[in-house]
Amino acid sequence: MTTPAGPPVAVVTGAGGGLGAVTATMLGELGLAVACVDIDEVAAKRTATELGNNGVASAAYGVDITSESAAGSLVDAVHADLGQVSHLVNIAGILRRTHLADTTADSWRQVMDVNVTAPFLLTQAFADDLKAAEYGRVINCASFAGTRGYEYPAYAASKAALINLTSSLMFDFWGTAVTVNAVAPGAMVTPMLDRPAAERMAAKTPTGRILDPDDVAAVIGFLAGRTSRGVNGTTTVIDGGASLLFSYK
């Protein structure tokens, strides 16, 4: 397997909106071609179109990333459209605001499938590409909830599992130029935000504000670059210091 002649290619899941769209835009500005993946194909195409209008090589894919067969098909499609992949950025995630008594087994499985199984499947599917790249990067979007527990157990457990998966996967890329890292945002202005609670959460954050997606994308941009080669198996909490001292409740 050889490295493609064009720009390095990043696959970004959840690229249809929120942090995923901001991250896709940022990676395009850094000179990467971007494969915009989202279960909402219309949203993925909207992001890819905006990138294309700015001169970024891009393509859109409406994919259920929890499907093993879909992950394999995505590899073939991205190869045909953009080339071999050097960066995999797993942003897509879901939050079910249910407590123990209200969480069904099906809901639990869905959260685990999207937040943990999908990053596993995609890393597995693109592993050969990542190893063949001049420098490969896997960046997962976890959550501060995965570092300390949270009132919604399925979400917290899934993000804790993703953090452990991140540090564990580096063993599979031992001896290569691939690094695997995660970011763990706190409250952030995306469609997932509990907006009625936003003012209260900002007041409990030492910086006096909750995150913008740009705050998190900036860290992802560093992890995606060549100069981050010494950072591997880590999870960076990005929450303005809130989880060090306070609870959002």
CSV table of C-alpha atoms in Angstrom, one decimal:
chain,number,residue,atom,x,y,z
A,1,MET,CA,0.0,0.0,0.0
A,2,THR,CA,1.4,3.4,-1.0
A,3,THR,CA,0.7,6.9,0.2
A,4,PRO,CA,-1.6,8.8,-2.1
A,5,ALA,CA,-0.1,11.7,-4.2
A,6,GLY,CA,-2.7,14.2,-3.1
A,7,PRO,CA,-3.2,15.8,0.3
A,8,PRO,CA,-3.5,13.6,3.4
A,9,VAL,CA,-7.0,12.5,3.9
A,10,ALA,CA,-9.0,12.8,7.2
A,11,VAL,CA,-12.2,10.9,7.9
A,12,VAL,CA,-14.4,12.9,10.3
A,13,THR,CA,-17.5,11.3,11.7
A,14,GLY,CA,-20.4,13.4,12.9
A,15,ALA,CA,-19.3,15.9,10.3
A,16,GLY,CA,-22.8,17.1,9.6
A,17,GLY,CA,-22.9,19.6,12.4
A,18,GLY,CA,-21.6,20.8,15.8
A,19,LEU,CA,-18.1,19.9,16.7
A,20,GLY,CA,-17.8,17.5,13.7
A,21,ALA,CA,-18.5,20.3,11.1
A,22,VAL,CA,-16.1,22.7,12.9
A,23,THR,CA,-13.4,20.0,13.0
A,24,ALA,CA,-13.9,19.2,9.3
A,25,THR,CA,-13.5,22.8,8.4
A,26,MET,CA,-10.4,23.2,10.6
A,27,LEU,CA,-8.7,20.1,9.1
A,28,GLY,CA,-9.4,21.5,5.6
A,29,GLU,CA,-7.8,24.7,6.6
A,30,LEU,CA,-4.7,22.7,7.7
A,31,GLY,CA,-4.4,21.3,4.2
A,32,LEU,CA,-6.1,17.9,4.6
A,33,ALA,CA,-8.7,16.5,2.3
A,34,VAL,CA,-11.8,15.6,4.3
A,35,ALA,CA,-14.3,12.7,4.1
A,36,CYS,CA,-17.4,14.0,5.8
A,37,VAL,CA,-19.3,11.1,7.5
A,38,ASP,CA,-22.7,11.4,9.1
A,39,ILE,CA,-25.8,9.3,9.5
A,40,ASP,CA,-27.6,12.4,8.1
A,41,GLU,CA,-26.3,12.4,4.5
A,42,VAL,CA,-27.9,15.7,3.7
A,43,ALA,CA,-25.9,17.3,6.6
A,44,ALA,CA,-22.7,15.6,5.5
A,45,LYS,CA,-23.2,16.9,2.0
A,46,ARG,CA,-23.8,20.4,3.4
A,47,THR,CA,-20.4,20.4,5.2
A,48,ALA,CA,-18.6,18.9,2.2
A,49,THR,CA,-20.1,21.5,-0.1
A,50,GLU,CA,-18.9,24.3,2.2
A,51,LEU,CA,-15.4,22.8,2.2
A,52,GLY,CA,-15.4,22.5,-1.5
A,53,ASN,CA,-16.4,26.1,-1.9
A,54,ASN,CA,-13.3,27.0,0.1
A,55,GLY,CA,-11.1,24.9,-2.1
A,56,VAL,CA,-10.8,21.8,0.1
A,57,ALA,CA,-11.0,18.4,-1.5
A,58,SER,CA,-13.9,16.7,0.2
A,59,ALA,CA,-16.6,14.1,-0.2
A,60,ALA,CA,-19.8,13.2,1.8
A,61,TYR,CA,-21.0,9.9,3.1
A,62,GLY,CA,-24.3,9.0,4.7
A,63,VAL,CA,-23.2,6.0,6.8
A,64,ASP,CA,-24.4,4.1,9.8
A,65,ILE,CA,-21.0,3.9,11.5
A,66,THR,CA,-22.2,1.1,13.9
A,67,SER,CA,-22.4,-1.3,10.9
A,68,GLU,CA,-19.3,-3.4,10.3
A,69,SER,CA,-20.2,-3.9,6.6
A,70,ALA,CA,-20.8,-0.1,6.2
A,71,ALA,CA,-17.3,0.6,7.7
A,72,GLY,CA,-15.8,-1.7,5.1
A,73,SER,CA,-17.7,0.0,2.3
A,74,LEU,CA,-16.7,3.4,3.5
A,75,VAL,CA,-13.0,2.5,3.2
A,76,ASP,CA,-13.6,1.6,-0.5
A,77,ALA,CA,-15.6,4.7,-1.2
A,78,VAL,CA,-13.1,7.1,0.4
A,79,HIS,CA,-10.2,5.4,-1.5
A,80,ALA,CA,-12.1,5.9,-4.7
A,81,ASP,CA,-13.0,9.6,-4.0
A,82,LEU,CA,-10.0,11.0,-2.1
A,83,GLY,CA,-7.3,8.4,-1.5
A,84,GLN,CA,-5.8,6.5,1.4
A,85,VAL,CA,-6.6,7.8,4.9
A,86,SER,CA,-4.0,9.2,7.3
A,87,HIS,CA,-6.3,10.7,9.9
A,88,LEU,CA,-9.4,9.2,11.6
A,89,VAL,CA,-11.4,11.6,13.8
A,90,ASN,CA,-14.3,10.0,15.6
A,91,ILE,CA,-16.6,12.8,16.7
A,92,ALA,CA,-20.0,11.2,16.2
A,93,GLY,CA,-21.8,10.5,19.5
A,94,ILE,CA,-25.1,10.4,21.2
A,95,LEU,CA,-26.4,11.3,24.6
A,96,ARG,CA,-29.5,9.9,26.2
A,97,ARG,CA,-30.5,11.9,29.2
A,98,THR,CA,-31.9,8.9,31.2
A,99,HIS,CA,-31.1,7.7,34.6
A,100,LEU,CA,-30.7,4.1,35.6
A,101,ALA,CA,-34.5,3.4,36.0
A,102,ASP,CA,-35.3,5.0,32.7
A,103,THR,CA,-32.5,3.4,30.6
A,104,THR,CA,-33.7,0.5,28.5
A,105,ALA,CA,-31.4,-2.2,27.4
A,106,ASP,CA,-31.9,-1.2,23.8
A,107,SER,CA,-31.1,2.5,24.6
A,108,TRP,CA,-28.0,1.3,26.5
A,109,ARG,CA,-26.8,-0.7,23.5
A,110,GLN,CA,-27.4,2.1,21.0
A,111,VAL,CA,-25.3,4.5,23.1
A,112,MET,CA,-22.5,2.0,23.3
A,113,ASP,CA,-22.7,1.2,19.6
A,114,VAL,CA,-22.4,4.8,18.5
A,115,ASN,CA,-19.9,6.0,21.1
A,116,VAL,CA,-17.6,3.0,21.5
A,117,THR,CA,-18.2,0.3,18.9
A,118,ALA,CA,-18.2,2.7,15.9
A,119,PRO,CA,-14.8,4.1,16.7
A,120,PHE,CA,-13.5,0.6,17.2
A,121,LEU,CA,-14.9,-0.6,13.8
A,122,LEU,CA,-13.6,2.4,11.9
A,123,THR,CA,-10.1,2.2,13.5
A,124,GLN,CA,-10.0,-1.4,12.5
A,125,ALA,CA,-11.2,-0.7,9.0
A,126,PHE,CA,-8.7,2.0,8.3
A,127,ALA,CA,-5.8,0.5,10.3
A,128,ASP,CA,-3.8,-0.5,7.2
A,129,ASP,CA,-4.2,3.0,5.7
A,130,LEU,CA,-3.1,4.6,9.0
A,131,LYS,CA,0.0,2.4,9.3
A,132,ALA,CA,1.0,3.2,5.7
A,133,ALA,CA,0.7,6.9,6.1
A,134,GLU,CA,3.7,9.1,6.7
A,135,TYR,CA,2.2,9.9,10.0
A,136,GLY,CA,-1.2,8.5,11.1
A,137,ARG,CA,-3.6,9.9,13.6
A,138,VAL,CA,-6.6,8.6,15.4
A,139,ILE,CA,-8.4,11.1,17.5
A,140,ASN,CA,-11.5,10.2,19.5
A,141,CYS,CA,-14.0,12.5,21.1
A,142,ALA,CA,-14.7,11.3,24.6
A,143,SER,CA,-16.2,13.5,27.4
A,144,PHE,CA,-15.3,14.8,30.8
A,145,ALA,CA,-18.1,12.5,31.9
A,146,GLY,CA,-15.9,9.5,31.0
A,147,THR,CA,-13.3,10.7,33.5
A,148,ARG,CA,-15.4,11.0,36.6
A,149,GLY,CA,-18.9,9.7,36.2
A,150,TYR,CA,-22.0,11.5,35.3
A,151,GLU,CA,-25.7,11.4,36.1
A,152,TYR,CA,-26.6,9.6,32.8
A,153,PRO,CA,-24.9,6.2,33.2
A,154,ALA,CA,-25.0,4.9,29.6
A,155,TYR,CA,-23.3,8.1,28.3
A,156,ALA,CA,-20.7,8.2,31.0
A,157,ALA,CA,-19.9,4.5,30.7
A,158,SER,CA,-19.5,4.7,27.0
A,159,LYS,CA,-17.1,7.6,27.2
A,160,ALA,CA,-15.1,5.9,29.9
A,161,ALA,CA,-14.9,2.9,27.6
A,162,LEU,CA,-13.8,5.1,24.7
A,163,ILE,CA,-11.0,6.6,26.8
A,164,ASN,CA,-9.7,3.2,27.7
A,165,LEU,CA,-10.1,2.0,24.1
A,166,THR,CA,-7.9,5.0,23.1
A,167,SER,CA,-5.1,4.1,25.4
A,168,SER,CA,-5.4,0.4,24.5
A,169,LEU,CA,-5.3,0.9,20.7
A,170,MET,CA,-1.8,2.4,20.8
A,171,PHE,CA,-0.5,-1.1,21.4
A,172,ASP,CA,-1.9,-2.2,18.0
A,173,PHE,CA,0.1,0.6,16.3
A,174,TRP,CA,3.3,-0.1,18.2
A,175,GLY,CA,6.4,0.7,16.2
A,176,THR,CA,4.5,2.8,13.6
A,177,ALA,CA,4.1,6.5,13.1
A,178,VAL,CA,0.4,6.3,14.3
A,179,THR,CA,-0.7,8.0,17.5
A,180,VAL,CA,-4.1,7.5,19.2
A,181,ASN,CA,-5.4,10.2,21.5
A,182,ALA,CA,-8.7,11.5,22.7
A,183,VAL,CA,-10.2,14.8,23.7
A,184,ALA,CA,-12.8,15.0,26.6
A,185,PRO,CA,-14.9,18.2,26.3
A,186,GLY,CA,-17.1,19.6,29.0
A,187,ALA,CA,-20.3,21.5,28.2
A,188,MET,CA,-20.1,22.9,24.7
A,189,VAL,CA,-22.4,24.9,22.5
A,190,THR,CA,-23.6,22.2,20.1
A,191,PRO,CA,-27.0,20.6,19.4
A,192,MET,CA,-26.2,18.2,22.3
A,193,LEU,CA,-26.1,21.0,24.9
A,194,ASP,CA,-28.7,21.2,27.7
A,195,ARG,CA,-29.5,24.8,26.8
A,196,PRO,CA,-31.7,25.6,29.8
A,197,ALA,CA,-28.8,24.7,32.1
A,198,ALA,CA,-26.1,26.5,30.1
A,199,GLU,CA,-26.1,29.7,32.2
A,200,ARG,CA,-25.8,27.6,35.4
A,201,MET,CA,-23.0,25.5,33.9
A,202,ALA,CA,-21.1,28.6,32.8
A,203,ALA,CA,-21.3,30.1,36.3
A,204,LYS,CA,-19.7,26.9,37.7
A,205,THR,CA,-16.8,27.1,35.2
A,206,PRO,CA,-13.7,28.9,36.4
A,207,THR,CA,-13.3,30.6,33.0
A,208,GLY,CA,-16.9,31.9,33.2
A,209,ARG,CA,-18.0,30.3,30.0
A,210,ILE,CA,-18.8,27.0,28.4
A,211,LEU,CA,-17.0,25.8,25.4
A,212,ASP,CA,-17.3,26.8,21.8
A,213,PRO,CA,-16.6,24.0,19.3
A,214,ASP,CA,-13.5,26.0,18.2
A,215,ASP,CA,-12.0,25.5,21.6
A,216,VAL,CA,-12.0,21.7,21.2
A,217,ALA,CA,-11.2,21.8,17.5
A,218,ALA,CA,-8.0,23.7,18.2
A,219,VAL,CA,-6.7,20.8,20.4
A,220,ILE,CA,-7.8,18.3,17.8
A,221,GLY,CA,-5.8,20.4,15.2
A,222,PHE,CA,-2.7,20.1,17.4
A,223,LEU,CA,-3.2,16.3,17.8
A,224,ALA,CA,-3.7,16.0,14.1
A,225,GLY,CA,-0.3,17.6,13.2
A,226,ARG,CA,3.2,16.4,12.8
A,227,THR,CA,4.4,18.2,15.9
A,228,SER,CA,2.2,16.1,18.2
A,229,ARG,CA,4.2,12.9,17.5
A,230,GLY,CA,5.3,12.6,21.1
A,231,VAL,CA,1.7,12.6,22.4
A,232,ASN,CA,0.2,9.1,22.4
A,233,GLY,CA,-2.5,7.2,24.4
A,234,THR,CA,-3.6,10.4,26.2
A,235,THR,CA,-7.0,12.0,26.9
A,236,THR,CA,-7.1,15.8,27.1
A,237,VAL,CA,-9.9,17.3,29.2
A,238,ILE,CA,-11.1,20.6,27.8
A,239,ASP,CA,-13.7,22.2,30.0
A,240,GLY,CA,-12.4,25.5,31.3
A,241,GLY,CA,-11.4,23.8,34.6
A,242,ALA,CA,-15.0,22.9,35.6
A,243,SER,CA,-14.5,19.3,36.3
A,244,LEU,CA,-11.5,19.9,38.5
A,245,LEU,CA,-13.5,21.7,41.2
A,246,PHE,CA,-17.2,21.6,40.5
A,247,SER,CA,-20.1,19.6,39.3
A,248,TYR,CA,-22.4,21.0,36.6
A,249,LYS,CA,-25.4,19.9,38.7
